[in-house]
Amino acid sequence: YKRQGLHQTDVTRWCVTATLFSRRMDETEHPPPRQRHDIVELLESAKPTYIQAPMVRYSRLPFRKLCQRWGVDVAYSHMILADSFTKSQFARDAEFATEPEEGPLVVQFAAQCGVTVGQAAVLVRPYCDAVDLNCGCPQRWAMKEGLGAALMTKPELVRDMVQQVRNQADGLPCTVKIRCLKSDQATVDFARQMEAAGAAWITVHGRTPAQRSTTPASIEPLKLVRAAVAVPVVHNGDVFSRRDGHCGPYELERFNAG
């Protein structure tokens, strides 16, 4: 404050005013719920479905609105840690924002406890159309904490998380994003277990947790998963434009761009 030529009393007054304003914001009513969108119906329609992928630091409200302006059908939030989200109002304010006019929205959580992610789903239920469980993040810190791709070694835990979301959040659709396992059959088996648990759809990233982004994403595991389950399957990986989704080995009906 000295550099700005301010008196300490002025700074203190501003801090007190900001604190009171924050308290008033906490005491106000929540914004009205959004219009509900049926994403499963959208995925099962005959036309291609364009989905903005969950991207760290990017997939916040302004970016999602920009993507939807350019033709995205469904948008994802960035990965949000369910544990801190349920415990902290500050974390909720910092990590999630939407508006009534926003289109179909999926909120993605990273979690390692069914009860916790179910509680997080209850908090966002009025403001989104589905919750996604991140079982694909390959970052070391996430896997060390038992999050992301580390969950693919614990299908029973992920099954419980899917069921907790559906039960606690009054049937809010729960989806699962996965990576490929070392064998195609293991990937298919995991996807089948998620379908049996009640997952509304499954997103498959065409790389294993150990593969870097410089390795081309594989389409074969996704094709096998799509043939093995009845729920919609979304492709993720190496889709940077609409052209990527319609050319070469892809030619898919629904895919994440990001």
mmCIF file of C-alpha atoms in Angstrom:
data_model
loop_
_atom_site.group_PDB
_atom_site.id
_atom_site.type_symbol
_atom_site.label_atom_id
_atom_site.label_comp_id
_atom_site.label_asym_id
_atom_site.label_seq_id
_atom_site.Cartn_x
_atom_site.Cartn_y
_atom_site.Cartn_z
ATOM 1 C CA TYR A 1 0.000 0.000 0.000
ATOM 2 C CA LYS A 2 2.956 2.320 0.599
ATOM 3 C CA ARG A 3 4.068 1.979 -3.004
ATOM 4 C CA GLN A 4 0.612 3.026 -4.126
ATOM 5 C CA GLY A 5 0.583 6.047 -1.787
ATOM 6 C CA LEU A 6 -2.238 4.616 0.322
ATOM 7 C CA HIS A 7 -2.807 4.912 4.017
ATOM 8 C CA GLN A 8 -3.018 1.641 5.959
ATOM 9 C CA THR A 9 -6.460 2.668 7.247
ATOM 10 C CA ASP A 10 -7.756 2.744 3.667
ATOM 11 C CA VAL A 11 -6.414 -0.751 3.006
ATOM 12 C CA THR A 12 -7.980 -2.073 6.213
ATOM 13 C CA ARG A 13 -11.333 -0.515 5.313
ATOM 14 C CA TRP A 14 -11.230 -2.146 1.873
ATOM 15 C CA CYS A 15 -10.395 -5.534 3.374
ATOM 16 C CA VAL A 16 -13.315 -5.289 5.825
ATOM 17 C CA THR A 17 -15.647 -4.236 3.006
ATOM 18 C CA ALA A 18 -14.512 -7.196 0.879
ATOM 19 C CA THR A 19 -15.083 -9.572 3.801
ATOM 20 C CA LEU A 20 -18.606 -8.266 4.397
ATOM 21 C CA PHE A 21 -19.348 -8.509 0.682
ATOM 22 C CA SER A 22 -18.112 -12.106 0.675
ATOM 23 C CA ARG A 23 -20.410 -12.939 3.578
ATOM 24 C CA ARG A 24 -23.368 -11.405 1.815
ATOM 25 C CA MET A 25 -22.577 -13.462 -1.277
ATOM 26 C CA ASP A 26 -22.508 -16.637 0.833
ATOM 27 C CA GLU A 27 -25.878 -15.766 2.330
ATOM 28 C CA THR A 28 -27.629 -15.116 -0.973
ATOM 29 C CA GLU A 29 -29.786 -17.726 -2.632
ATOM 30 C CA HIS A 30 -28.303 -19.971 -5.282
ATOM 31 C CA PRO A 31 -29.002 -19.028 -8.908
ATOM 32 C CA PRO A 32 -31.989 -20.737 -10.524
ATOM 33 C CA PRO A 33 -31.323 -24.232 -11.918
ATOM 34 C CA ARG A 34 -30.497 -24.550 -15.594
ATOM 35 C CA GLN A 35 -32.704 -26.120 -18.199
ATOM 36 C CA ARG A 36 -32.015 -29.852 -18.180
ATOM 37 C CA HIS A 37 -30.525 -31.384 -21.340
ATOM 38 C CA ASP A 38 -30.734 -35.084 -22.238
ATOM 39 C CA ILE A 39 -27.184 -35.795 -23.392
ATOM 40 C CA VAL A 40 -27.804 -39.525 -23.852
ATOM 41 C CA GLU A 41 -30.578 -38.754 -26.314
ATOM 42 C CA LEU A 42 -28.181 -36.438 -28.106
ATOM 43 C CA LEU A 43 -25.483 -39.110 -28.264
ATOM 44 C CA GLU A 44 -27.936 -41.672 -29.605
ATOM 45 C CA SER A 45 -29.234 -39.390 -32.354
ATOM 46 C CA ALA A 46 -28.302 -39.978 -35.981
ATOM 47 C CA LYS A 47 -26.216 -36.824 -36.389
ATOM 48 C CA PRO A 48 -22.566 -36.548 -35.248
ATOM 49 C CA THR A 49 -22.064 -35.253 -31.718
ATOM 50 C CA TYR A 50 -19.273 -32.747 -31.124
ATOM 51 C CA ILE A 51 -17.937 -32.718 -27.574
ATOM 52 C CA GLN A 52 -15.464 -30.320 -26.005
ATOM 53 C CA ALA A 53 -13.077 -32.413 -23.947
ATOM 54 C CA PRO A 54 -12.204 -31.720 -20.288
ATOM 55 C CA MET A 55 -8.892 -29.856 -20.395
ATOM 56 C CA VAL A 56 -6.845 -28.773 -17.388
ATOM 57 C CA ARG A 57 -6.910 -24.980 -16.856
ATOM 58 C CA TYR A 58 -8.969 -24.442 -20.017
ATOM 59 C CA SER A 59 -12.460 -25.916 -19.687
ATOM 60 C CA ARG A 60 -13.969 -23.117 -17.630
ATOM 61 C CA LEU A 61 -17.111 -21.151 -18.415
ATOM 62 C CA PRO A 62 -15.657 -18.563 -20.873
ATOM 63 C CA PHE A 63 -13.846 -21.255 -22.863
ATOM 64 C CA ARG A 64 -16.891 -23.524 -22.888
ATOM 65 C CA LYS A 65 -19.087 -20.674 -24.125
ATOM 66 C CA LEU A 66 -16.608 -19.977 -26.915
ATOM 67 C CA CYS A 67 -16.568 -23.646 -27.953
ATOM 68 C CA GLN A 68 -20.369 -23.821 -27.932
ATOM 69 C CA ARG A 69 -20.514 -20.709 -30.065
ATOM 70 C CA TRP A 70 -18.429 -22.584 -32.638
ATOM 71 C CA GLY A 71 -20.738 -25.586 -32.741
ATOM 72 C CA VAL A 72 -19.875 -27.847 -29.810
ATOM 73 C CA ASP A 73 -22.899 -29.899 -28.721
ATOM 74 C CA VAL A 74 -21.669 -30.931 -25.257
ATOM 75 C CA ALA A 75 -19.065 -29.250 -23.029
ATOM 76 C CA TYR A 76 -17.062 -30.661 -20.130
ATOM 77 C CA SER A 77 -15.640 -28.808 -17.163
ATOM 78 C CA HIS A 78 -11.991 -29.276 -16.281
ATOM 79 C CA MET A 79 -11.133 -31.987 -13.748
ATOM 80 C CA ILE A 80 -12.280 -30.915 -10.270
ATOM 81 C CA LEU A 81 -11.069 -32.596 -7.066
ATOM 82 C CA ALA A 82 -14.210 -33.887 -5.385
ATOM 83 C CA ASP A 83 -12.700 -33.927 -1.897
ATOM 84 C CA SER A 84 -11.868 -30.209 -1.715
ATOM 85 C CA PHE A 85 -15.021 -29.325 -3.652
ATOM 86 C CA THR A 86 -17.256 -30.862 -1.000
ATOM 87 C CA LYS A 87 -15.344 -29.367 1.925
ATOM 88 C CA SER A 88 -14.652 -25.810 0.854
ATOM 89 C CA GLN A 89 -16.930 -23.005 -0.338
ATOM 90 C CA PHE A 90 -13.805 -21.252 -1.599
ATOM 91 C CA ALA A 91 -12.941 -24.285 -3.743
ATOM 92 C CA ARG A 92 -16.471 -24.418 -5.129
ATOM 93 C CA ASP A 93 -16.397 -20.743 -6.049
ATOM 94 C CA ALA A 94 -12.949 -21.042 -7.604
ATOM 95 C CA GLU A 95 -13.454 -24.270 -9.521
ATOM 96 C CA PHE A 96 -16.980 -24.157 -10.914
ATOM 97 C CA ALA A 97 -19.201 -21.589 -12.573
ATOM 98 C CA THR A 98 -22.027 -21.779 -15.063
ATOM 99 C CA GLU A 99 -25.019 -19.744 -16.185
ATOM 100 C CA PRO A 100 -28.640 -20.635 -16.999
ATOM 101 C CA GLU A 101 -28.046 -20.106 -20.720
ATOM 102 C CA GLU A 102 -25.147 -22.564 -20.969
ATOM 103 C CA GLY A 103 -25.766 -25.602 -23.180
ATOM 104 C CA PRO A 104 -25.353 -29.284 -22.284
ATOM 105 C CA LEU A 105 -22.702 -29.531 -19.556
ATOM 106 C CA VAL A 106 -20.819 -32.390 -17.916
ATOM 107 C CA VAL A 107 -18.881 -31.751 -14.701
ATOM 108 C CA GLN A 108 -15.836 -33.962 -14.322
ATOM 109 C CA PHE A 109 -14.603 -35.033 -10.900
ATOM 110 C CA ALA A 110 -11.463 -36.775 -9.723
ATOM 111 C CA ALA A 111 -12.191 -38.869 -6.664
ATOM 112 C CA GLN A 112 -11.160 -41.912 -4.717
ATOM 113 C CA CYS A 113 -14.248 -42.310 -2.544
ATOM 114 C CA GLY A 114 -17.780 -43.094 -3.626
ATOM 115 C CA VAL A 115 -19.472 -41.168 -0.829
ATOM 116 C CA THR A 116 -17.411 -38.043 -1.518
ATOM 117 C CA VAL A 117 -18.037 -37.952 -5.253
ATOM 118 C CA GLY A 118 -21.711 -38.582 -4.587
ATOM 119 C CA GLN A 119 -21.780 -35.531 -2.316
ATOM 120 C CA ALA A 120 -20.016 -33.479 -4.992
ATOM 121 C CA ALA A 121 -22.606 -34.601 -7.536
ATOM 122 C CA VAL A 122 -25.412 -33.402 -5.261
ATOM 123 C CA LEU A 123 -23.833 -29.936 -5.167
ATOM 124 C CA VAL A 124 -23.621 -29.569 -8.950
ATOM 125 C CA ARG A 125 -26.821 -31.410 -9.872
ATOM 126 C CA PRO A 126 -28.949 -28.256 -10.338
ATOM 127 C CA TYR A 127 -26.340 -26.747 -12.662
ATOM 128 C CA CYS A 128 -25.237 -29.570 -14.977
ATOM 129 C CA ASP A 129 -26.590 -32.482 -17.008
ATOM 130 C CA ALA A 130 -24.173 -35.248 -15.981
ATOM 131 C CA VAL A 131 -21.142 -36.013 -13.832
ATOM 132 C CA ASP A 132 -18.063 -37.671 -15.296
ATOM 133 C CA LEU A 133 -15.580 -39.762 -13.314
ATOM 134 C CA ASN A 134 -11.995 -39.216 -14.422
ATOM 135 C CA CYS A 135 -10.342 -42.603 -14.711
ATOM 136 C CA GLY A 136 -7.918 -41.506 -17.401
ATOM 137 C CA CYS A 137 -5.615 -38.780 -16.052
ATOM 138 C CA PRO A 138 -2.039 -40.111 -16.400
ATOM 139 C CA GLN A 139 -0.296 -37.356 -14.416
ATOM 140 C CA ARG A 140 2.035 -38.721 -11.767
ATOM 141 C CA TRP A 141 0.624 -36.675 -8.898
ATOM 142 C CA ALA A 142 -2.905 -37.891 -9.670
ATOM 143 C CA MET A 143 -1.952 -41.539 -9.921
ATOM 144 C CA LYS A 144 0.124 -41.275 -6.746
ATOM 145 C CA GLU A 145 -3.014 -40.068 -4.953
ATOM 146 C CA GLY A 146 -5.048 -42.958 -6.358
ATOM 147 C CA LEU A 147 -6.876 -40.700 -8.814
ATOM 148 C CA GLY A 148 -7.271 -40.702 -12.591
ATOM 149 C CA ALA A 149 -5.878 -43.697 -14.442
ATOM 150 C CA ALA A 150 -4.905 -45.371 -11.151
ATOM 151 C CA LEU A 151 -8.603 -46.154 -10.691
ATOM 152 C CA MET A 152 -8.556 -48.552 -13.637
ATOM 153 C CA THR A 153 -6.920 -51.078 -11.330
ATOM 154 C CA LYS A 154 -9.894 -50.741 -8.959
ATOM 155 C CA PRO A 155 -13.077 -51.423 -10.948
ATOM 156 C CA GLU A 156 -15.054 -52.226 -7.780
ATOM 157 C CA LEU A 157 -14.287 -48.771 -6.374
ATOM 158 C CA VAL A 158 -15.278 -47.057 -9.617
ATOM 159 C CA ARG A 159 -18.490 -49.092 -9.742
ATOM 160 C CA ASP A 160 -19.325 -47.847 -6.247
ATOM 161 C CA MET A 161 -18.623 -44.254 -7.305
ATOM 162 C CA VAL A 162 -20.969 -44.548 -10.285
ATOM 163 C CA GLN A 163 -23.702 -45.920 -8.063
ATOM 164 C CA GLN A 164 -23.131 -43.310 -5.348
ATOM 165 C CA VAL A 165 -23.511 -40.502 -7.885
ATOM 166 C CA ARG A 166 -26.736 -41.941 -9.229
ATOM 167 C CA ASN A 167 -28.191 -42.689 -5.796
ATOM 168 C CA GLN A 168 -27.205 -39.512 -3.980
ATOM 169 C CA ALA A 169 -27.924 -37.143 -6.874
ATOM 170 C CA ASP A 170 -31.388 -38.519 -7.681
ATOM 171 C CA GLY A 171 -30.473 -40.343 -10.882
ATOM 172 C CA LEU A 172 -28.139 -37.705 -12.347
ATOM 173 C CA PRO A 173 -26.381 -39.443 -15.277
ATOM 174 C CA CYS A 174 -22.876 -40.576 -14.373
ATOM 175 C CA THR A 175 -20.282 -41.263 -17.045
ATOM 176 C CA VAL A 176 -16.748 -42.635 -16.973
ATOM 177 C CA LYS A 177 -13.702 -41.554 -18.933
ATOM 178 C CA ILE A 178 -11.051 -44.252 -19.229
ATOM 179 C CA ARG A 179 -7.742 -44.994 -20.914
ATOM 180 C CA CYS A 180 -6.704 -48.195 -22.631
ATOM 181 C CA LEU A 181 -5.243 -50.970 -20.531
ATOM 182 C CA LYS A 182 -2.352 -53.155 -21.649
ATOM 183 C CA SER A 183 -4.685 -55.608 -23.350
ATOM 184 C CA ASP A 184 -7.759 -54.822 -25.410
ATOM 185 C CA GLN A 185 -9.730 -57.462 -23.526
ATOM 186 C CA ALA A 186 -8.933 -55.809 -20.185
ATOM 187 C CA THR A 187 -10.170 -52.494 -21.575
ATOM 188 C CA VAL A 188 -13.380 -54.116 -22.777
ATOM 189 C CA ASP A 189 -13.898 -55.867 -19.434
ATOM 190 C CA PHE A 190 -13.519 -52.597 -17.539
ATOM 191 C CA ALA A 191 -15.996 -50.876 -19.848
ATOM 192 C CA ARG A 192 -18.505 -53.685 -19.356
ATOM 193 C CA GLN A 193 -18.240 -53.334 -15.592
ATOM 194 C CA MET A 194 -18.918 -49.593 -15.874
ATOM 195 C CA GLU A 195 -21.966 -50.262 -18.025
ATOM 196 C CA ALA A 196 -23.237 -52.796 -15.493
ATOM 197 C CA ALA A 197 -22.725 -50.237 -12.704
ATOM 198 C CA GLY A 198 -25.024 -47.811 -14.516
ATOM 199 C CA ALA A 199 -22.707 -45.540 -16.480
ATOM 200 C CA ALA A 200 -24.715 -43.475 -18.975
ATOM 201 C CA TRP A 201 -21.890 -43.520 -21.526
ATOM 202 C CA ILE A 202 -18.180 -44.271 -21.655
ATOM 203 C CA THR A 203 -15.378 -42.151 -23.079
ATOM 204 C CA VAL A 204 -12.258 -44.001 -24.224
ATOM 205 C CA HIS A 205 -8.907 -42.283 -24.647
ATOM 206 C CA GLY A 206 -6.897 -44.236 -27.180
ATOM 207 C CA ARG A 207 -3.658 -44.439 -25.194
ATOM 208 C CA THR A 208 -2.468 -46.307 -22.121
ATOM 209 C CA PRO A 209 -1.521 -44.326 -18.997
ATOM 210 C CA ALA A 210 2.163 -44.857 -19.831
ATOM 211 C CA GLN A 211 1.935 -43.537 -23.383
ATOM 212 C CA ARG A 212 2.747 -39.908 -24.090
ATOM 213 C CA SER A 213 0.738 -37.620 -26.325
ATOM 214 C CA THR A 214 3.368 -38.068 -29.041
ATOM 215 C CA THR A 215 2.185 -41.665 -29.425
ATOM 216 C CA PRO A 216 -0.719 -41.825 -31.902
ATOM 217 C CA ALA A 217 -4.007 -42.692 -30.238
ATOM 218 C CA SER A 218 -5.300 -46.161 -31.087
ATOM 219 C CA ILE A 219 -8.797 -46.568 -32.473
ATOM 220 C CA GLU A 220 -9.025 -50.369 -32.185
ATOM 221 C CA PRO A 221 -9.759 -50.575 -28.423
ATOM 222 C CA LEU A 222 -12.571 -48.070 -28.863
ATOM 223 C CA LYS A 223 -14.107 -50.104 -31.656
ATOM 224 C CA LEU A 224 -14.002 -53.208 -29.468
ATOM 225 C CA VAL A 225 -15.585 -51.351 -26.547
ATOM 226 C CA ARG A 226 -18.289 -49.948 -28.789
ATOM 227 C CA ALA A 227 -19.110 -53.449 -30.015
ATOM 228 C CA ALA A 228 -19.185 -54.862 -26.466
ATOM 229 C CA VAL A 229 -21.482 -52.399 -24.675
ATOM 230 C CA ALA A 230 -24.933 -51.010 -25.366
ATOM 231 C CA VAL A 231 -24.355 -47.510 -23.934
ATOM 232 C CA PRO A 232 -22.886 -44.766 -26.152
ATOM 233 C CA VAL A 233 -19.103 -44.723 -26.514
ATOM 234 C CA VAL A 234 -17.155 -41.513 -27.110
ATOM 235 C CA HIS A 235 -13.688 -41.349 -28.667
ATOM 236 C CA ASN A 236 -11.017 -39.144 -27.093
ATOM 237 C CA GLY A 237 -7.467 -38.549 -28.272
ATOM 238 C CA ASP A 238 -5.897 -36.912 -31.355
ATOM 239 C CA VAL A 239 -9.153 -35.174 -32.279
ATOM 240 C CA PHE A 240 -8.249 -31.539 -32.790
ATOM 241 C CA SER A 241 -10.909 -30.568 -35.322
ATOM 242 C CA ARG A 242 -14.109 -31.773 -36.968
ATOM 243 C CA ARG A 243 -12.022 -33.012 -39.875
ATOM 244 C CA ASP A 244 -10.075 -35.321 -37.548
ATOM 245 C CA GLY A 245 -13.334 -36.903 -36.449
ATOM 246 C CA HIS A 246 -14.496 -37.668 -39.965
ATOM 247 C CA CYS A 247 -11.294 -38.658 -41.753
ATOM 248 C CA GLY A 248 -8.736 -41.412 -41.665
ATOM 249 C CA PRO A 249 -9.206 -44.244 -39.164
ATOM 250 C CA TYR A 250 -11.797 -42.424 -37.056
ATOM 251 C CA GLU A 251 -15.021 -41.719 -38.948
ATOM 252 C CA LEU A 252 -16.896 -41.630 -35.644
ATOM 253 C CA GLU A 253 -20.352 -40.489 -34.716
ATOM 254 C CA ARG A 254 -19.274 -38.889 -31.418
ATOM 255 C CA PHE A 255 -15.896 -37.675 -30.224
ATOM 256 C CA ASN A 256 -14.081 -35.316 -27.851
ATOM 257 C CA ALA A 257 -12.169 -32.505 -29.490
ATOM 258 C CA GLY A 258 -9.357 -31.318 -27.289
#
